[in-house]
mmCIF file of C-alpha atoms in Angstrom:
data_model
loop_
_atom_site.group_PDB
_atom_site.id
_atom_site.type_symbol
_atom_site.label_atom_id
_atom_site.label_comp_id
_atom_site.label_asym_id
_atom_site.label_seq_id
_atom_site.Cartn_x
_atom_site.Cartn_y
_atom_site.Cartn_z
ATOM 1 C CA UNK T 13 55.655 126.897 -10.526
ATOM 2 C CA UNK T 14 51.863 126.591 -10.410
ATOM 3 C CA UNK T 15 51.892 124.841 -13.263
ATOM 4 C CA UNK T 16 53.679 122.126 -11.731
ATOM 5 C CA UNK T 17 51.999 122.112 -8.645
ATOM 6 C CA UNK T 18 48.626 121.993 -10.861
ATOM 7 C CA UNK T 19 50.002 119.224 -13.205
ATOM 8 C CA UNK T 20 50.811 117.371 -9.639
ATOM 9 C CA UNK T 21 47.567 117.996 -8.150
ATOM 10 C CA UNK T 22 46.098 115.716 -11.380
ATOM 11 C CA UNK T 23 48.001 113.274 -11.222
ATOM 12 C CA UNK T 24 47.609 112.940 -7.406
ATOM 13 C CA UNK T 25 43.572 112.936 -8.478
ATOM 14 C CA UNK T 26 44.270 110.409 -11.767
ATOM 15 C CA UNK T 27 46.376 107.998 -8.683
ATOM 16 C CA UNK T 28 43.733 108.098 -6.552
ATOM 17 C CA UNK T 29 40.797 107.288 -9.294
ATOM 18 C CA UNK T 30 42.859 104.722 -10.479
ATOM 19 C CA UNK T 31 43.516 103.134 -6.975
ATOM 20 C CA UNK T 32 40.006 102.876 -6.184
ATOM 21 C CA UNK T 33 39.143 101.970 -9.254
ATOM 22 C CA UNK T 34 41.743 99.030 -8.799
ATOM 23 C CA UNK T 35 40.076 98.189 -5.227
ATOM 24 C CA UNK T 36 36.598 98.349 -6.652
ATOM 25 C CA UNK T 37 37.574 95.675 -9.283
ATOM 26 C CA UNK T 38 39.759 93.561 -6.805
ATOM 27 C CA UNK T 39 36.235 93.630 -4.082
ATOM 28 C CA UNK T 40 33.983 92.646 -7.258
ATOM 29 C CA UNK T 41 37.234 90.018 -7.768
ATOM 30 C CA UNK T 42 37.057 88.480 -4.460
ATOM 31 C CA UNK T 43 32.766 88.853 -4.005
ATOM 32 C CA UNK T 44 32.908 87.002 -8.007
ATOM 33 C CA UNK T 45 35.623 84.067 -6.536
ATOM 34 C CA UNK T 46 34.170 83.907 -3.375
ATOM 35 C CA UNK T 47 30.602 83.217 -4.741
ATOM 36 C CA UNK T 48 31.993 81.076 -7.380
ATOM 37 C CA UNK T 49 33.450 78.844 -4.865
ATOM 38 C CA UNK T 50 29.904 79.470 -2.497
ATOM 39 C CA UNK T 51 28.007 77.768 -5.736
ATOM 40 C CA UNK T 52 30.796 75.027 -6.228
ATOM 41 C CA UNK T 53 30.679 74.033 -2.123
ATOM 42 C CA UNK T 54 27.038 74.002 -2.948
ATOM 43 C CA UNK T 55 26.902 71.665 -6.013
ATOM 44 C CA UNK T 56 30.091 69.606 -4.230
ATOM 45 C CA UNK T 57 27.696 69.576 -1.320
ATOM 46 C CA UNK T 58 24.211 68.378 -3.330
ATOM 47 C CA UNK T 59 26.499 66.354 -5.344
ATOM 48 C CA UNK T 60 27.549 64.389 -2.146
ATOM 49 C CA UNK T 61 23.996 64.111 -0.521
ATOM 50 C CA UNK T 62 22.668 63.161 -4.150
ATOM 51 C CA UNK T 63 25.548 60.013 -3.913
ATOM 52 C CA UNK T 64 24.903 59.322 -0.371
ATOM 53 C CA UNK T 65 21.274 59.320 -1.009
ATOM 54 C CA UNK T 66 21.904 56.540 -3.827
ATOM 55 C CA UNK T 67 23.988 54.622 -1.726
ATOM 56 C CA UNK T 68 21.384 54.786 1.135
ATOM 57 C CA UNK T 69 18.880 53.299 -1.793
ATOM 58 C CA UNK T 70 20.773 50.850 -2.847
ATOM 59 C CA UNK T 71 21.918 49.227 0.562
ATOM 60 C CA UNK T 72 18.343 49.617 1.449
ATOM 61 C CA UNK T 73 17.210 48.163 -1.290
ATOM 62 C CA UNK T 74 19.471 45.125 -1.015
ATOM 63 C CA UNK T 75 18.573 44.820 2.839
ATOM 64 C CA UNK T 76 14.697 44.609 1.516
ATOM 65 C CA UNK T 77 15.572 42.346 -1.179
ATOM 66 C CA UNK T 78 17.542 40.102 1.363
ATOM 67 C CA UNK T 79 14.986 40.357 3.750
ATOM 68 C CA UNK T 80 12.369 39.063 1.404
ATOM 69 C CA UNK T 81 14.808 36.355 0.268
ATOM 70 C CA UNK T 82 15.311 34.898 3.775
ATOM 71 C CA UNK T 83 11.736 35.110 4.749
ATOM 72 C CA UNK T 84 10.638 33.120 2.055
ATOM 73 C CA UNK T 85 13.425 30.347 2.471
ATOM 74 C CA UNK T 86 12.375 30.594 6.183
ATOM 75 C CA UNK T 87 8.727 29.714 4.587
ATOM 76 C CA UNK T 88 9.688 26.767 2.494
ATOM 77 C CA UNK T 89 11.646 25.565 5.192
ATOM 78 C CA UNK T 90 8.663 25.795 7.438
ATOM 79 C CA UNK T 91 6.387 24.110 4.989
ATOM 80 C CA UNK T 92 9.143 20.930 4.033
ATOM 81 C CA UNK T 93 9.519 20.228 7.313
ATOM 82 C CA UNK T 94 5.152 20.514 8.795
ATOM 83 C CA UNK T 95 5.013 18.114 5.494
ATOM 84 C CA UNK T 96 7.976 15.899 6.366
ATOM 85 C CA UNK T 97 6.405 15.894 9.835
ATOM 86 C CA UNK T 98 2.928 14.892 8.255
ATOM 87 C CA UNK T 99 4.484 11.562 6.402
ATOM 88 C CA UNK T 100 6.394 10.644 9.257
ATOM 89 C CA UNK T 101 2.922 10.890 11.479
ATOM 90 C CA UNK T 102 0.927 8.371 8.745
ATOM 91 C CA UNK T 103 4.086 5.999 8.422
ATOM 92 C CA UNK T 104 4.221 5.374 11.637
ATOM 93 C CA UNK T 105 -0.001 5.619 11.683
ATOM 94 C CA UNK T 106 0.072 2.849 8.979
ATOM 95 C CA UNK T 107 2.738 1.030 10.575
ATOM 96 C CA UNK T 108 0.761 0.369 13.885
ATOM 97 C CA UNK T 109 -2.467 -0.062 12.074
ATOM 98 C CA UNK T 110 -0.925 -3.213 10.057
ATOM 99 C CA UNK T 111 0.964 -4.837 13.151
ATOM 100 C CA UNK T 112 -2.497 -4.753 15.092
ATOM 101 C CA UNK T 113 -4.641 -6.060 12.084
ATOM 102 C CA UNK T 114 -1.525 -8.931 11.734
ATOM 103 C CA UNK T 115 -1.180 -9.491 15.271
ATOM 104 C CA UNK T 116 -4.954 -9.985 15.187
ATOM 105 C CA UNK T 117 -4.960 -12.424 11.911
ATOM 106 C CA UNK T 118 -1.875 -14.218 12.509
ATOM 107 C CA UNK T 119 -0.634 -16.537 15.280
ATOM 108 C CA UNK T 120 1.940 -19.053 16.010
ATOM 109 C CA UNK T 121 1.100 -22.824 16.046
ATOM 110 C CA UNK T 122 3.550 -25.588 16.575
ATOM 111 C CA UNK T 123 4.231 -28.198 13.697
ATOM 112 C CA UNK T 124 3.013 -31.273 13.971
ATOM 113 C CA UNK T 125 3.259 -34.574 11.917
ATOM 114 C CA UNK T 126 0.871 -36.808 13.284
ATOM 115 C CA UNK T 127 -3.004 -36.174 13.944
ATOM 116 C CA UNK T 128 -2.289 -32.620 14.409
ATOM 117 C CA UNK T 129 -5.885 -30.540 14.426
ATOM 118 C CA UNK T 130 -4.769 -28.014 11.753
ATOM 119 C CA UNK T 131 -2.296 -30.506 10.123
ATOM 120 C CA UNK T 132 0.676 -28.428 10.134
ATOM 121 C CA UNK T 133 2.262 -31.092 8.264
ATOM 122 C CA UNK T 134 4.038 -29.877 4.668
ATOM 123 C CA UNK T 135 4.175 -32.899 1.775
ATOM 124 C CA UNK T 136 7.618 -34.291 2.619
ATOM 125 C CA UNK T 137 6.482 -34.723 6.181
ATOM 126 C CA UNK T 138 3.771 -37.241 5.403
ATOM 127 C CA UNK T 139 3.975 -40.824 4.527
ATOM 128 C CA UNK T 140 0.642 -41.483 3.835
ATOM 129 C CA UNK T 141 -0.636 -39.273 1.000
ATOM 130 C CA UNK T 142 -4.146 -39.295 -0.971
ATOM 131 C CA UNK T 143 -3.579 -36.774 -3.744
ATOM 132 C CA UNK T 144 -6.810 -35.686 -5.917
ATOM 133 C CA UNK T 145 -6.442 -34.024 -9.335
ATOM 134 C CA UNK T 146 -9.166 -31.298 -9.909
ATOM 135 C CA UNK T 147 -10.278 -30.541 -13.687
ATOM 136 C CA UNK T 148 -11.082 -27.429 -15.027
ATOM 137 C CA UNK T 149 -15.074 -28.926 -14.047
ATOM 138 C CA UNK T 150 -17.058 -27.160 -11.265
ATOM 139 C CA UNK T 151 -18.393 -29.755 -10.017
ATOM 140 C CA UNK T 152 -17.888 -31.893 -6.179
ATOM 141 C CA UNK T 153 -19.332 -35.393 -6.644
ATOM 142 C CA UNK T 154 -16.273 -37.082 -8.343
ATOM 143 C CA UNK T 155 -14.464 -35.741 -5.324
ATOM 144 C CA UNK T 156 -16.339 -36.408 -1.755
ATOM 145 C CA UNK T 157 -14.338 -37.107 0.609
ATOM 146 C CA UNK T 158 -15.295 -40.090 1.769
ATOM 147 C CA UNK T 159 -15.450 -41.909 -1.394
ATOM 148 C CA UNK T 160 -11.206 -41.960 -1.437
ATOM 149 C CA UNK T 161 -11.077 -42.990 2.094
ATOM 150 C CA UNK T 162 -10.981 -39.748 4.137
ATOM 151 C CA UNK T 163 -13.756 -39.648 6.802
ATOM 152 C CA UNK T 164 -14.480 -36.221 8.381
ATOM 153 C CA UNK T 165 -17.778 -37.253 9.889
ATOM 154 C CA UNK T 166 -15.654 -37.141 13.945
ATOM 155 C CA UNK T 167 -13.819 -34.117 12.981
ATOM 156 C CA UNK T 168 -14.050 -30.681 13.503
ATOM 157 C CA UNK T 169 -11.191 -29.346 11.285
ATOM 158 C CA UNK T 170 -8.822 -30.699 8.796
ATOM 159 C CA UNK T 171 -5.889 -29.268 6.087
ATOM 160 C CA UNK T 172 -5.244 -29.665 2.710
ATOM 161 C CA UNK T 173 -2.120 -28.617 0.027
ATOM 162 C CA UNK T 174 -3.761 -27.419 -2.831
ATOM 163 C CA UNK T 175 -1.829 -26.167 -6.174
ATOM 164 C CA UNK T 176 -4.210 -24.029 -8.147
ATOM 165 C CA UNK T 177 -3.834 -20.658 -9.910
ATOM 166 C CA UNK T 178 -7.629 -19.805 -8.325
ATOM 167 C CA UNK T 179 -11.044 -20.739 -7.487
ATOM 168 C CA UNK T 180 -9.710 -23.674 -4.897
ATOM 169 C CA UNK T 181 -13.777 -24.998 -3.894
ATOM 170 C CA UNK T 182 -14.347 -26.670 -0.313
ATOM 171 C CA UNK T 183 -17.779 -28.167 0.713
ATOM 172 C CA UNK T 184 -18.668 -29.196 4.213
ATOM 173 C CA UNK T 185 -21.926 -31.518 3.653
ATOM 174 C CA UNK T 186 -24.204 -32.214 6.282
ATOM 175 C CA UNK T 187 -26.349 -35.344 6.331
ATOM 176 C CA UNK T 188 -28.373 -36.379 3.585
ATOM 177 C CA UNK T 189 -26.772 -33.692 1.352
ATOM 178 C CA UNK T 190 -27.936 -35.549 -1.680
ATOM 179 C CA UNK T 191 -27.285 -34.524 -5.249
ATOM 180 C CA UNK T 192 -25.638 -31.229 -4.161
ATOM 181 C CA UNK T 193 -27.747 -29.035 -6.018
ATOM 182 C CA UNK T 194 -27.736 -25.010 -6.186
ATOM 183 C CA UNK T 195 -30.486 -25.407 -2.875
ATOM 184 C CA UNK T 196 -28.129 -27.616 -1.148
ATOM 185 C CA UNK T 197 -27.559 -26.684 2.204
ATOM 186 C CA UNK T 198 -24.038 -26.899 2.897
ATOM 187 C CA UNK T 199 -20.951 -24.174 3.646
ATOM 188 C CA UNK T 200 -19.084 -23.586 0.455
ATOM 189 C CA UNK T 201 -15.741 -21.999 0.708
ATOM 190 C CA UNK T 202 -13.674 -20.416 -1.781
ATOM 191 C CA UNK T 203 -10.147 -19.388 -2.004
ATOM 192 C CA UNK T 204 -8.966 -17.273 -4.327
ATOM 193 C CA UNK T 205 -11.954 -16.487 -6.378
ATOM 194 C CA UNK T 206 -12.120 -14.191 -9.223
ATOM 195 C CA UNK T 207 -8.531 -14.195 -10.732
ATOM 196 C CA UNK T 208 -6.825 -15.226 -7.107
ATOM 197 C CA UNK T 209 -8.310 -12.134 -5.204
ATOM 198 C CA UNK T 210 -11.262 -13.030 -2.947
ATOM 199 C CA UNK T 211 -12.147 -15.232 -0.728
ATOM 200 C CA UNK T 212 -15.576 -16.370 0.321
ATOM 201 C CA UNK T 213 -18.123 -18.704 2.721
ATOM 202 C CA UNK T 214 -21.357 -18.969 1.479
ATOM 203 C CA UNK T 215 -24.102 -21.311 3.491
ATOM 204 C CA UNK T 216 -25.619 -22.682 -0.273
ATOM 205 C CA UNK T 217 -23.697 -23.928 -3.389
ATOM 206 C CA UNK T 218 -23.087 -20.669 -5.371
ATOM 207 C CA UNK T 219 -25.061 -18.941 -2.332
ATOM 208 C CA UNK T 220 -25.207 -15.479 -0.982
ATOM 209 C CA UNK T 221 -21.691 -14.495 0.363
ATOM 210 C CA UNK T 222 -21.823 -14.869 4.385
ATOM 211 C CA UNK T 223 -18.197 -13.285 4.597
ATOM 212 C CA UNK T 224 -15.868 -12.146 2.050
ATOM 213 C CA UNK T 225 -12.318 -11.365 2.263
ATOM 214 C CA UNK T 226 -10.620 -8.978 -0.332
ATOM 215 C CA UNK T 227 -6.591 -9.866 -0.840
ATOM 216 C CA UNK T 228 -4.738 -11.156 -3.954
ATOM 217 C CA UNK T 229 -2.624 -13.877 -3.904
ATOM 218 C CA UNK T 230 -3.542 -17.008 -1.532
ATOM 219 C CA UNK T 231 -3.096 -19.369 -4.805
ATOM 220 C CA UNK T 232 -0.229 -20.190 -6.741
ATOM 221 C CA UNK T 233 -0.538 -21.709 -10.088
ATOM 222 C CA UNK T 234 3.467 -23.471 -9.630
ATOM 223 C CA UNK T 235 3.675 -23.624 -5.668
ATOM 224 C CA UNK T 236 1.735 -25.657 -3.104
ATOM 225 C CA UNK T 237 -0.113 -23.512 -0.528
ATOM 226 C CA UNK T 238 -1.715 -25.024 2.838
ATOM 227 C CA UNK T 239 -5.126 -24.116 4.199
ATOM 228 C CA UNK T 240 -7.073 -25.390 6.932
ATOM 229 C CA UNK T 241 -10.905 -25.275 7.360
ATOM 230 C CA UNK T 242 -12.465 -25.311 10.701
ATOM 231 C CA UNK T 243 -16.373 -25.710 11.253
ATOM 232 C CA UNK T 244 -16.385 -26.413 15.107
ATOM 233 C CA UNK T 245 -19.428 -25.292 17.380
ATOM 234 C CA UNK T 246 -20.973 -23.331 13.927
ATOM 235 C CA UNK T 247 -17.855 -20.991 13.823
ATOM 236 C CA UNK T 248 -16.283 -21.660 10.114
ATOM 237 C CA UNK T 249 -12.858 -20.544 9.777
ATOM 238 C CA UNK T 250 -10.622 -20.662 7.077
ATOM 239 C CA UNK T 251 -6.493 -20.312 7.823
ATOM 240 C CA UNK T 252 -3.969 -20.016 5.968
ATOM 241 C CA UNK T 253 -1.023 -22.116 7.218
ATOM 242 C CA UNK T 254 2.908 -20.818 6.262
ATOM 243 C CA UNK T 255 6.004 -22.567 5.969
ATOM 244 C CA UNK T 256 7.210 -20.480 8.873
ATOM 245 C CA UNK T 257 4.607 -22.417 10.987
ATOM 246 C CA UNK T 258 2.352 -19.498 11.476
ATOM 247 C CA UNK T 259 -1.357 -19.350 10.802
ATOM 248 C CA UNK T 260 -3.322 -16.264 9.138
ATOM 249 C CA UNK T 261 -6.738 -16.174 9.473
ATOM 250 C CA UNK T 262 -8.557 -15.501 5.904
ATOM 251 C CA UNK T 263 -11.995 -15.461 7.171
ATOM 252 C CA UNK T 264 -13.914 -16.547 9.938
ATOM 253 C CA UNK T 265 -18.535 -16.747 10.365
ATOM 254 C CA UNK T 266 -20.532 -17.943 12.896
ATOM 255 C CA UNK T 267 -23.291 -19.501 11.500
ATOM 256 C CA UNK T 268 -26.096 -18.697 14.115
ATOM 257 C CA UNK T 269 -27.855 -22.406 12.591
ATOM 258 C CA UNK T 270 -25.240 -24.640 12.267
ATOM 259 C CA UNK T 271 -24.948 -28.044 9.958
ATOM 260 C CA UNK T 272 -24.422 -30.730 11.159
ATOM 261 C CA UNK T 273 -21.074 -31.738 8.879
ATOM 262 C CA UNK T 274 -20.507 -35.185 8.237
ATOM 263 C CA UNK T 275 -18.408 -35.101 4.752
ATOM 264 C CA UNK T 276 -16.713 -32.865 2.216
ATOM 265 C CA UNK T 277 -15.628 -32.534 -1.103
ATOM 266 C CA UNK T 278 -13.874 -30.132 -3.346
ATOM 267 C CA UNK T 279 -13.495 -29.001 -7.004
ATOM 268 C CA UNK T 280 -11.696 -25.839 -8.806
ATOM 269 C CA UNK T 281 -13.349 -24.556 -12.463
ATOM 270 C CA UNK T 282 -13.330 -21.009 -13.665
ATOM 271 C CA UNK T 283 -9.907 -21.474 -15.619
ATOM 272 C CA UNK T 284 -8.102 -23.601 -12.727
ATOM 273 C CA UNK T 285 -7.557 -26.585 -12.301
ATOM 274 C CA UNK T 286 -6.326 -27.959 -8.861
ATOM 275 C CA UNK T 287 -3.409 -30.959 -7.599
ATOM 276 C CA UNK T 288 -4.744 -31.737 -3.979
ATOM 277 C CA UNK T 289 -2.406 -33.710 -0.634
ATOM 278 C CA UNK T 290 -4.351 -34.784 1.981
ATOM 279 C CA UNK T 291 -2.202 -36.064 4.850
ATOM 280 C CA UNK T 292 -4.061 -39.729 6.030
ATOM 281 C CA UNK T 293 -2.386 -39.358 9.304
ATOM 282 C CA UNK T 294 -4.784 -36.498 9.726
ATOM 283 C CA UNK T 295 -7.577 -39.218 9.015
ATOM 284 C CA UNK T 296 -6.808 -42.070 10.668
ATOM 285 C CA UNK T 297 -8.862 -41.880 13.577
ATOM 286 C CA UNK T 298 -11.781 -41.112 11.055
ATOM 287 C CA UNK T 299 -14.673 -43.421 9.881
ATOM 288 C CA UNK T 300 -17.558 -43.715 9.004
ATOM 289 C CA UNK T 301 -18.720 -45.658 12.027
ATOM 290 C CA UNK T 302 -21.695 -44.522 12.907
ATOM 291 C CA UNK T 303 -22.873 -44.932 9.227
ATOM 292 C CA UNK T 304 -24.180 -41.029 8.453
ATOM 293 C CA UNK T 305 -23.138 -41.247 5.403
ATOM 294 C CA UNK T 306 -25.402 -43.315 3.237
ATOM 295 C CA UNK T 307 -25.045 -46.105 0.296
ATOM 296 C CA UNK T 308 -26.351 -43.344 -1.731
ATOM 297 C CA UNK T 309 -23.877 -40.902 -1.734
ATOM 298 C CA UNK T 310 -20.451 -43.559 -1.606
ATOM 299 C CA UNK T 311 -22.031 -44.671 -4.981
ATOM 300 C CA UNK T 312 -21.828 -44.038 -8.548
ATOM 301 C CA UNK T 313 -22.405 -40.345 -9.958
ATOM 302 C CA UNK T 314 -26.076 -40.922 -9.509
ATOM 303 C CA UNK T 315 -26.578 -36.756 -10.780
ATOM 304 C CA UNK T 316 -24.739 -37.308 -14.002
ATOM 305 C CA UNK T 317 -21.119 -36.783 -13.572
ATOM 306 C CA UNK T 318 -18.305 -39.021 -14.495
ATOM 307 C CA UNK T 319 -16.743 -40.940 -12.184
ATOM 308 C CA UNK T 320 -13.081 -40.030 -10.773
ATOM 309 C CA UNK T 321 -10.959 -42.464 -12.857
ATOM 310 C CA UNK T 322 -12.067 -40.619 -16.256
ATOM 311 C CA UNK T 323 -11.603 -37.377 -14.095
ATOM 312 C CA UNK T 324 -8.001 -38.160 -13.349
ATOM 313 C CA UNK T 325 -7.615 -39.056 -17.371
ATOM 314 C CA UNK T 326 -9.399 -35.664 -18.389
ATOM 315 C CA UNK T 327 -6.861 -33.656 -15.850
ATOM 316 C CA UNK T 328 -3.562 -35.791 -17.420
ATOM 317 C CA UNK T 329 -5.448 -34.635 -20.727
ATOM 318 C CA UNK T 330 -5.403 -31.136 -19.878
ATOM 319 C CA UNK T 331 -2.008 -30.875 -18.377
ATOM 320 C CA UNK T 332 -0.279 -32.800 -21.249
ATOM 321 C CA UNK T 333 -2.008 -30.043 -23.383
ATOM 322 C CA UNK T 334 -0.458 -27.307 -21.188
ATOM 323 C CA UNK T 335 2.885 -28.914 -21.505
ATOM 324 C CA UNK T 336 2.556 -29.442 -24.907
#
């Protein structure tokens, strides 16, 4: 009997060992899981922040990137249209600047066909033509006015067709102009000097330039241009008359010691050679009535030139070459 109750008393102690033993290891059990699962909420948790940290980044880094992208379209924009601005300011600069200078060159005069001042007359409007052929010669005494009937000596002003490729020449001679020498005094104009792009009065043959006038283009070595040449009260103007029946002024000097202009006479050189219409309607009234210009100058080429019928056959000469 004690026996048993001893053997029972042990096995009540090994039970009771064994059962705490068996809570110990279930409390290390649940403190092990529960810590376990502490660490993996923690790396879930970092895990998280680490990919909401790199999305953060990235959108911010694509708001910056946008950001910069924008502002420097919004800067190109900005500059294309202060430049566009610019250009349309100096057109429209430009634009007013050549109306006024044209406005100021250019105005409107009414055609005429009969003893019109600035002979706005074109070829097929006049009957009575005197036509002059030029050489390649610089030289005016074969062609003075008044020696093929056209008397200036009661005008102020008179026009001319002239086919040239350049250097048309235009003397207005006083009185007693003599041989026409390089100490003439006279007012020489010149269209279309050097090549066909300057213009120029000068107060001595070959003189100093009084005026000059810068534009290419006033010739035309196949098409007949108009001028007219004005000298009245000392003011010498030269005009360029269009088929539209405006005038353009190519140059204009007053002469504070005016000639006295009683004839003129022309010539081309320098590579040109010249076909000239004078209009004899624009001459009619003209004479030499009041005899200013002398025996001496309506005669024969007293300084040495040749006369203008072996002028006329040196210019078929030349031509006929040029066809040829």
């Amino acid at each position: 009997m004690e026996l048993k109750n001893s053997v029972s008393e042990m096995d009540n102690s090994i039970y009771e060992e064994l059962y705490e033993k068996t809570i110990h290891h279930q409390d290390e059990s649940k403190t092990s899981t529960s810590s376990n699962l502490q660490t993996y909420e923690s790396l879930t948790h970092q895990h998280d922040s680490a990919v909401v940290y790199d999305s953060l980044q990235t959108k911010k880094f694509k708001t910056t990137k946008w950001k910069c992208h924008f502002k420097s379209r919004k800067i190109a924009i900005t500059v294309f249209i202060f430049l566009s601005v610019v250009c349309f300011l100096a057109c429209v600069i430009i634009f007013i600047h050549t109306t006024n200078v044209n406005s100021e060159q250019t105005q409107t005069v009414s055609k005429e066909t009969n003893g019109n001042k600035n002979g706005g007359y074109f070829p097929n409007d006049c009957e009575n033509k005197t036509i002059l052929h030029t050489p390649n010669k610089y030289a005016y005494r074969p062609f003075i006015l008044s020696n093929h009937g056209l008397f200036i000596s009661d005008k102020e002003s008179f026009s001319f067709h002239v086919q040239a490729c350049n250097d048309v020449h235009v003397a207005l001679l006083p009185k007693d102009y003599g041989n026409i020498t390089d100490e003439s005094a006279l007012y020489e104009i010149v269209i279309g000097a050097y090549r066909n792009t300057r213009s120029i009065i000068r107060k001595r043959k070959q003189g100093q330039s009084m005026v000059e006038r810068e534009r290419i283009g006033y010739l035309n070595c196949t098409k007949v241009r108009q001028f007219n040449i004005d000298w009245s009260n000392g003011n010498i103007s030269v005009r360029y008359i269009m088929k539209n029946s405006t005038v353009e002024t190519i140059m204009a000097w007053l002469d504070p010691a005016p000639l006295m202009i009683i004839d003129a006479a022309i010539t081309t050189g320098f590579g040109a050679t010249g076909s000239w219409t004078f209009c004899a309607n624009d001459f009619k009234n003209s004479t030499d009535k009041d005899g200013l210009i002398d025996d001496f100058n309506k005669s024969a080429d007293r300084d040495g030139s040749i006369d203008d019928y072996i002028w006329k056959l040196v210019w078929k000469m030349e031509k006929s070459k040029q066809i040829l």
